[in-house]
Coordinates of C-alpha atoms in Angstrom, one line a residue:
M1 CA -2.3 6.4 22.2
S2 CA -5.0 8.6 20.9
E3 CA -7.1 5.7 19.4
R4 CA -7.5 7.8 16.0
L5 CA -8.7 4.0 14.4
K6 CA -10.8 3.4 17.4
D7 CA -13.2 0.7 16.0
C8 CA -12.1 0.7 12.5
T9 CA -11.3 -2.5 10.8
A10 CA -8.2 -2.7 8.0
I11 CA -6.5 -4.8 5.9
I12 CA -3.0 -4.4 4.7
T13 CA -1.3 -6.4 1.9
G14 CA 1.8 -6.6 1.9
G15 CA 1.8 -6.1 5.6
A16 CA 4.3 -9.2 6.6
R17 CA 7.3 -7.1 6.6
G18 CA 8.6 -4.0 6.3
Q19 CA 6.6 -0.7 5.6
G20 CA 3.3 -2.8 6.0
A21 CA 4.3 -4.4 9.3
A22 CA 5.0 -1.0 10.4
E23 CA 1.6 0.3 9.2
A24 CA 0.1 -2.8 11.0
R25 CA 2.1 -2.2 14.3
R26 CA 0.5 1.8 13.8
F27 CA -3.0 0.9 13.3
V28 CA -3.3 -1.3 16.1
E29 CA -1.6 1.5 18.4
E30 CA -4.3 3.5 17.2
G31 CA -7.1 0.9 18.2
A32 CA -7.7 -0.5 15.0
F33 CA -8.5 -4.2 14.0
V34 CA -6.3 -5.2 11.5
L35 CA -5.9 -8.5 8.5
I36 CA -2.4 -8.5 7.7
A37 CA -2.2 -9.8 4.0
D38 CA 0.4 -11.2 1.9
V39 CA 2.0 -14.3 0.6
L40 CA 4.5 -14.7 2.9
D41 CA 2.7 -16.7 5.6
S42 CA 5.1 -17.5 7.9
E43 CA 6.4 -14.0 8.8
G44 CA 2.4 -12.9 8.2
Q45 CA 1.5 -15.4 11.1
A46 CA 4.5 -14.3 13.2
L47 CA 3.5 -10.8 13.1
A48 CA -0.1 -11.3 13.9
K49 CA 0.2 -13.6 16.8
D50 CA 2.9 -10.8 18.0
L51 CA 0.1 -7.9 17.9
G52 CA -2.3 -10.1 19.8
D53 CA -6.3 -9.7 19.3
S54 CA -6.2 -6.9 17.4
A55 CA -4.3 -8.7 14.2
V56 CA -5.3 -11.8 12.5
F57 CA -3.2 -13.2 9.3
Q58 CA -4.7 -14.1 5.9
H59 CA -3.0 -15.1 2.8
L60 CA -3.5 -13.3 -0.2
D61 CA -1.8 -13.2 -3.6
V62 CA -3.5 -10.0 -4.7
T63 CA -3.4 -11.4 -8.2
D64 CA -6.2 -13.8 -7.3
E65 CA -9.7 -12.9 -6.9
G66 CA -10.7 -15.8 -4.8
N67 CA -8.0 -14.9 -2.5
W68 CA -9.6 -11.6 -2.4
A69 CA -13.1 -13.0 -1.9
A70 CA -12.1 -15.1 0.9
V71 CA -10.5 -11.9 2.7
V72 CA -13.3 -10.1 2.7
D73 CA -15.7 -12.8 4.0
R74 CA -13.3 -13.5 7.1
L75 CA -14.4 -10.1 7.9
T76 CA -18.1 -10.0 7.5
D77 CA -18.6 -13.2 8.4
A78 CA -17.2 -12.0 11.5
G79 CA -19.8 -8.9 11.5
R80 CA -17.0 -6.3 10.8
T81 CA -17.0 -3.3 8.8
I82 CA -14.6 -2.8 6.3
D83 CA -13.3 0.4 6.9
V84 CA -9.5 0.7 5.2
L85 CA -7.8 -0.9 2.6
V86 CA -3.9 -0.2 2.3
N87 CA -3.1 -2.0 -1.1
N88 CA 0.8 -1.6 -0.2
A89 CA 2.0 -5.5 -1.7
G90 CA 4.3 -4.0 -4.6
I91 CA 7.2 -5.8 -6.3
L92 CA 10.6 -4.5 -7.8
L93 CA 12.2 -5.0 -11.1
F94 CA 15.1 -3.4 -12.2
D95 CA 14.8 -3.9 -16.2
R96 CA 14.8 -1.3 -19.4
L97 CA 12.5 -0.8 -22.1
T98 CA 14.8 -2.6 -24.4
R99 CA 16.1 -5.1 -22.1
S100 CA 12.9 -6.3 -21.0
S101 CA 10.8 -9.4 -21.6
R102 CA 6.9 -9.6 -22.0
E103 CA 6.5 -12.2 -18.9
D104 CA 8.8 -9.5 -16.6
F105 CA 6.2 -6.8 -17.5
E106 CA 2.9 -8.7 -17.1
R107 CA 4.2 -10.3 -13.7
V108 CA 5.1 -6.4 -12.2
M109 CA 1.9 -5.1 -13.2
D110 CA -0.3 -8.2 -12.5
V111 CA 1.2 -7.6 -8.9
N112 CA 1.4 -3.7 -8.3
C113 CA -1.1 -2.6 -11.0
T114 CA -4.1 -5.7 -11.1
G115 CA -3.8 -6.4 -7.4
V116 CA -4.9 -2.8 -7.1
F117 CA -7.5 -2.8 -8.7
L118 CA -8.9 -6.3 -7.8
G119 CA -8.0 -4.6 -4.1
M120 CA -10.4 -1.4 -4.5
Q121 CA -13.3 -3.7 -6.7
A122 CA -13.3 -6.2 -3.7
V123 CA -14.1 -3.9 -1.0
A124 CA -15.9 -1.0 -2.7
S125 CA -19.1 -2.8 -2.3
E126 CA -19.4 -3.4 1.2
M127 CA -17.5 0.3 2.1
K128 CA -20.6 1.2 -0.1
K129 CA -23.1 -0.2 2.3
Q130 CA -22.0 1.5 5.2
Q131 CA -21.3 5.3 2.9
S132 CA -17.5 5.3 4.6
G133 CA -14.1 4.3 4.0
S134 CA -10.7 4.8 3.1
I135 CA -8.7 3.4 0.9
V136 CA -4.4 4.1 0.3
N137 CA -2.8 2.9 -2.4
I138 CA 0.7 2.9 -2.5
S139 CA 2.5 4.1 -5.8
S140 CA 6.1 5.5 -5.2
V141 CA 8.1 8.3 -6.7
A142 CA 8.3 6.5 -9.6
G143 CA 4.8 7.1 -10.3
L144 CA 5.8 10.5 -10.3
Q145 CA 8.6 10.8 -13.1
G146 CA 10.1 8.5 -15.4
V147 CA 12.5 6.2 -14.3
G148 CA 15.0 4.3 -17.0
F149 CA 16.2 1.7 -14.9
Q150 CA 13.1 0.5 -13.5
F151 CA 10.5 0.2 -16.5
S152 CA 8.1 -1.9 -15.2
Y153 CA 7.6 -1.3 -11.9
S154 CA 7.2 2.6 -13.0
V155 CA 4.6 2.4 -15.7
S156 CA 3.0 0.0 -12.7
K157 CA 3.3 3.3 -10.7
W158 CA 1.8 5.6 -12.9
A159 CA -1.1 3.1 -13.4
V160 CA -1.4 3.3 -9.2
R161 CA -1.8 6.5 -9.4
G162 CA -4.3 6.8 -12.5
M163 CA -6.7 4.8 -10.7
T164 CA -6.2 6.0 -7.6
K165 CA -8.3 9.3 -9.2
S166 CA -10.6 7.7 -11.4
A167 CA -11.5 5.4 -7.8
A168 CA -12.0 8.5 -6.2
H169 CA -13.8 10.4 -8.6
E170 CA -16.2 7.4 -9.0
L171 CA -16.6 6.4 -4.8
A172 CA -16.5 10.1 -3.4
R173 CA -20.3 10.3 -3.3
D174 CA -20.5 7.2 -1.2
N175 CA -17.8 8.8 1.2
I176 CA -15.4 6.7 0.4
R177 CA -11.7 8.6 0.0
V178 CA -9.2 7.3 -2.3
N179 CA -5.4 8.2 -2.1
S180 CA -1.9 7.6 -3.5
V181 CA 1.0 7.8 -1.4
H182 CA 4.2 7.7 -3.3
P183 CA 7.4 7.0 -1.2
G184 CA 10.7 7.7 -2.0
L185 CA 13.8 5.3 -0.8
I186 CA 12.3 3.3 2.3
E187 CA 14.3 1.5 5.0
T188 CA 12.9 -2.2 3.8
A189 CA 14.2 -4.9 1.8
M190 CA 12.8 -3.3 -1.7
L191 CA 15.5 -1.2 -1.0
D192 CA 18.1 -4.3 -0.5
Q193 CA 17.3 -4.7 -3.9
F194 CA 19.4 -2.2 -4.8
P195 CA 22.7 -3.0 -6.2
E196 CA 25.3 -2.2 -4.3
N197 CA 27.0 0.7 -6.4
L198 CA 23.6 2.1 -7.2
Q199 CA 22.2 2.8 -3.5
P200 CA 24.1 5.0 -2.6
K201 CA 24.1 7.2 -5.8
V202 CA 20.6 7.2 -5.8
E203 CA 20.7 8.3 -1.5
S204 CA 23.2 11.0 -2.8
F205 CA 20.4 12.4 -5.3
V206 CA 17.7 13.2 -1.5
P207 CA 18.0 16.6 -0.8
M208 CA 17.5 15.6 3.3
G209 CA 20.7 13.1 3.0
R210 CA 19.1 9.6 3.4
S211 CA 17.0 7.0 3.2
A212 CA 13.7 7.1 5.3
E213 CA 12.1 4.7 8.0
A214 CA 9.1 2.7 7.0
A215 CA 7.8 4.3 10.3
E216 CA 8.1 7.4 9.0
V217 CA 5.6 6.3 5.8
A218 CA 3.6 4.3 8.4
E219 CA 2.1 7.8 9.9
L220 CA 1.1 9.3 6.6
V221 CA -0.7 6.3 6.1
L222 CA -2.6 6.5 9.2
W223 CA -3.3 10.2 8.5
L224 CA -4.7 9.2 5.1
A225 CA -6.5 6.3 6.8
S226 CA -8.2 8.3 9.8
N227 CA -11.1 10.7 9.9
E228 CA -8.0 13.4 10.4
S229 CA -7.8 13.4 6.1
S230 CA -11.6 13.2 6.0
Y231 CA -11.7 16.3 2.6
C232 CA -8.6 14.2 1.1
T233 CA -9.6 12.4 -2.0
G234 CA -7.7 12.1 -5.3
A235 CA -4.8 13.5 -4.0
E236 CA -1.2 12.6 -4.4
F237 CA 1.1 12.6 -1.1
V238 CA 4.6 12.9 -1.4
I239 CA 7.4 10.8 1.1
D240 CA 10.3 11.2 -0.6
G241 CA 12.9 13.3 1.2
G242 CA 13.0 15.6 -1.7
L243 CA 13.9 13.6 -3.9
S244 CA 11.1 14.2 -6.8
V245 CA 12.0 17.5 -6.8
G246 CA 14.6 17.5 -9.0

C-alpha cells in the first residue's frame, strides 16, 4: 500500500456494490476514509463493516437534495474535509426514442444527470473553503457516441460529459479538478441487465475481446482522485477496451 490517498476523505455514490464497491476498497487500501453512499442499505452497511474504521455508510438517494445535505453534514460535523467525490450512481434502461415514455426518460435523467449535478453542487462549497478537491463523474462510452437501444441512458451520459467540462471551467481557479470517466462493458450488475442474446454480440465489438473487471475502472478513478493527476481537469478518460474506436 502506497497511501496515495492518505488523509483524504472521499464520497462514493452507488458505492454499495459493483464498480462503486471496487472503488471504495481501493480508496481504503490507499489510505482514504470513504463514505459509501447508496440506496442499497444492507449491502452498503455490510461493505462499510468489512472495510472497518476507514469507511461508513450513509443512505443516499442522489436525486434528493436533503439526502445530499445529510451526507455533507455527516462529514463536516465529524471535522472531516471533503477531498474527493465520485459520482458513480446510475441506472440503465434499454429504450428507443420512439419506444420510450416521458416517465422513463425523466427517471433516467434524474438519477444519472440531476444526481451528478446535485452531488457537485453539494460538495463544491466545502472544496472551495479548502481550495482543493477532485470530482470524478462516471459517464460512459454511451456519452461519446449515439446508442440507439439505450436512448435515455446515452442522453444522460452525454449530459454528464457536458456538466463535467462546465464545472471544471468554473472550479479550476479554486484548485478543484473535475473529470469524467467513460467505461465500456464492465462486469457489474448493470452488465447483467443486458439481454442474454445481446451481451455476447456487444462484446464481439470490443477490440480487446472482453469486458473489464470493476477493479480495472477503480484504478483509473483512484488515479484521478489522487494528486498524481494534479494537472488534469475537464478531461474525458475512456476505459473500454477499444470499443469506441469504431
